[in-house]
């Protein structure tokens, strides 16, 4: 939708779309914060954890990539903010050997 940024309807489109993404991210942060355990699945590290950690790491890396990626710059300019609760949740997994092996 970024190509619409100069259109009079842009603010409404941006507010709706970023609002949806922000609400979903906020809901994820609330959900993982309320689990009382470090993983989404009761029996441990799962595909859902891998997906969520990937999402968090990708969003956390964006500010440092603004100068080298036009797409990242556009996403950052939209004003989406990664909820602190997701970064806190990710802290429990950053040191996993399988995660470090990917870096």
mmCIF file of C-alpha atoms in Angstrom:
data_model
loop_
_atom_site.group_PDB
_atom_site.id
_atom_site.type_symbol
_atom_site.label_atom_id
_atom_site.label_comp_id
_atom_site.label_asym_id
_atom_site.label_seq_id
_atom_site.Cartn_x
_atom_site.Cartn_y
_atom_site.Cartn_z
ATOM 1 C CA UNK A 1 0.000 0.000 0.000
ATOM 2 C CA UNK A 2 3.011 2.318 0.332
ATOM 3 C CA UNK A 3 2.657 3.410 -3.299
ATOM 4 C CA UNK A 4 -0.570 5.152 -2.246
ATOM 5 C CA UNK A 5 1.228 7.424 0.232
ATOM 6 C CA UNK A 6 0.566 10.576 -1.831
ATOM 7 C CA UNK A 7 -3.108 9.811 -2.362
ATOM 8 C CA UNK A 8 -5.681 11.649 -0.250
ATOM 9 C CA UNK A 9 -6.962 8.283 0.995
ATOM 10 C CA UNK A 10 -3.517 7.259 2.261
ATOM 11 C CA UNK A 11 -3.999 8.226 5.893
ATOM 12 C CA UNK A 12 -7.169 6.147 6.161
ATOM 13 C CA UNK A 13 -5.611 3.117 4.460
ATOM 14 C CA UNK A 14 -2.469 3.414 6.584
ATOM 15 C CA UNK A 15 -4.426 3.779 9.806
ATOM 16 C CA UNK A 16 -6.520 0.701 9.051
ATOM 17 C CA UNK A 17 -3.739 -1.570 7.818
ATOM 18 C CA UNK A 18 -1.100 -0.625 10.369
ATOM 19 C CA UNK A 19 -3.782 -0.720 13.043
ATOM 20 C CA UNK A 20 -4.646 -4.303 12.139
ATOM 21 C CA UNK A 21 -0.994 -5.374 12.174
ATOM 22 C CA UNK A 22 -0.375 -3.543 15.455
ATOM 23 C CA UNK A 23 -3.449 -5.104 17.075
ATOM 24 C CA UNK A 24 -2.329 -8.583 15.994
ATOM 25 C CA UNK A 25 1.192 -8.034 17.335
ATOM 26 C CA UNK A 26 -0.162 -6.648 20.601
ATOM 27 C CA UNK A 27 -2.438 -9.681 20.953
ATOM 28 C CA UNK A 28 0.533 -12.021 20.384
ATOM 29 C CA UNK A 29 2.521 -10.179 23.042
ATOM 30 C CA UNK A 30 -0.345 -10.453 25.521
ATOM 31 C CA UNK A 31 -0.790 -14.136 24.723
ATOM 32 C CA UNK A 32 2.838 -15.169 25.207
ATOM 33 C CA UNK A 33 3.111 -13.000 28.316
ATOM 34 C CA UNK A 34 0.157 -14.804 29.877
ATOM 35 C CA UNK A 35 1.378 -18.353 29.208
ATOM 36 C CA UNK A 36 3.552 -18.661 32.293
ATOM 37 C CA UNK A 37 6.142 -20.646 30.349
ATOM 38 C CA UNK A 38 8.822 -19.778 27.799
ATOM 39 C CA UNK A 39 7.286 -21.705 24.886
ATOM 40 C CA UNK A 40 3.962 -21.475 23.128
ATOM 41 C CA UNK A 41 3.338 -25.222 23.132
ATOM 42 C CA UNK A 42 3.024 -26.907 26.519
ATOM 43 C CA UNK A 43 5.496 -29.619 25.509
ATOM 44 C CA UNK A 44 8.282 -27.200 24.515
ATOM 45 C CA UNK A 45 9.946 -25.568 21.522
ATOM 46 C CA UNK A 46 7.642 -25.795 18.520
ATOM 47 C CA UNK A 47 7.064 -24.473 15.005
ATOM 48 C CA UNK A 48 4.935 -21.703 16.521
ATOM 49 C CA UNK A 49 7.874 -20.600 18.687
ATOM 50 C CA UNK A 50 10.211 -20.668 15.696
ATOM 51 C CA UNK A 51 7.784 -18.581 13.656
ATOM 52 C CA UNK A 52 7.271 -16.019 16.410
ATOM 53 C CA UNK A 53 10.984 -15.736 17.174
ATOM 54 C CA UNK A 54 11.695 -15.211 13.470
ATOM 55 C CA UNK A 55 9.083 -12.453 13.339
ATOM 56 C CA UNK A 56 10.544 -10.725 16.397
ATOM 57 C CA UNK A 57 14.137 -10.919 15.163
ATOM 58 C CA UNK A 58 13.138 -9.630 11.733
ATOM 59 C CA UNK A 59 11.306 -6.617 13.157
ATOM 60 C CA UNK A 60 14.073 -5.895 15.664
ATOM 61 C CA UNK A 61 16.622 -5.824 12.826
ATOM 62 C CA UNK A 62 14.706 -3.272 10.760
ATOM 63 C CA UNK A 63 16.088 0.010 12.161
ATOM 64 C CA UNK A 64 19.626 -1.055 11.296
ATOM 65 C CA UNK A 65 18.609 -1.933 7.740
ATOM 66 C CA UNK A 66 16.726 1.265 6.825
ATOM 67 C CA UNK A 67 19.684 2.700 4.923
ATOM 68 C CA UNK A 68 20.241 -0.422 2.816
ATOM 69 C CA UNK A 69 16.679 -1.509 2.040
ATOM 70 C CA UNK A 70 13.977 0.698 0.579
ATOM 71 C CA UNK A 71 11.303 -1.829 1.562
ATOM 72 C CA UNK A 72 12.457 -1.872 5.177
ATOM 73 C CA UNK A 73 12.558 1.935 5.232
ATOM 74 C CA UNK A 74 8.973 2.044 3.975
ATOM 75 C CA UNK A 75 7.815 -0.419 6.633
ATOM 76 C CA UNK A 76 9.548 1.567 9.384
ATOM 77 C CA UNK A 77 7.997 4.804 8.115
ATOM 78 C CA UNK A 78 4.531 3.295 8.556
ATOM 79 C CA UNK A 79 4.927 3.543 12.330
ATOM 80 C CA UNK A 80 4.396 -0.077 13.347
ATOM 81 C CA UNK A 81 6.008 -0.820 16.715
ATOM 82 C CA UNK A 82 7.050 -4.253 17.907
ATOM 83 C CA UNK A 83 5.466 -4.758 21.329
ATOM 84 C CA UNK A 84 8.037 -4.915 24.145
ATOM 85 C CA UNK A 85 6.357 -8.102 25.373
ATOM 86 C CA UNK A 86 7.432 -9.939 22.220
ATOM 87 C CA UNK A 87 11.055 -8.885 22.644
ATOM 88 C CA UNK A 88 10.947 -9.971 26.279
ATOM 89 C CA UNK A 89 9.475 -13.337 25.247
ATOM 90 C CA UNK A 90 12.211 -13.722 22.598
ATOM 91 C CA UNK A 91 14.941 -13.127 25.188
ATOM 92 C CA UNK A 92 14.375 -16.655 26.512
ATOM 93 C CA UNK A 93 15.236 -18.088 23.080
ATOM 94 C CA UNK A 94 18.039 -15.941 21.662
ATOM 95 C CA UNK A 95 20.724 -18.119 23.262
ATOM 96 C CA UNK A 96 19.345 -21.451 22.033
ATOM 97 C CA UNK A 97 22.048 -23.421 20.223
ATOM 98 C CA UNK A 98 19.749 -24.106 17.246
ATOM 99 C CA UNK A 99 18.956 -20.377 16.968
ATOM 100 C CA UNK A 100 22.601 -19.300 17.288
ATOM 101 C CA UNK A 101 23.567 -21.822 14.607
ATOM 102 C CA UNK A 102 21.432 -19.901 12.112
ATOM 103 C CA UNK A 103 23.279 -16.620 12.731
#
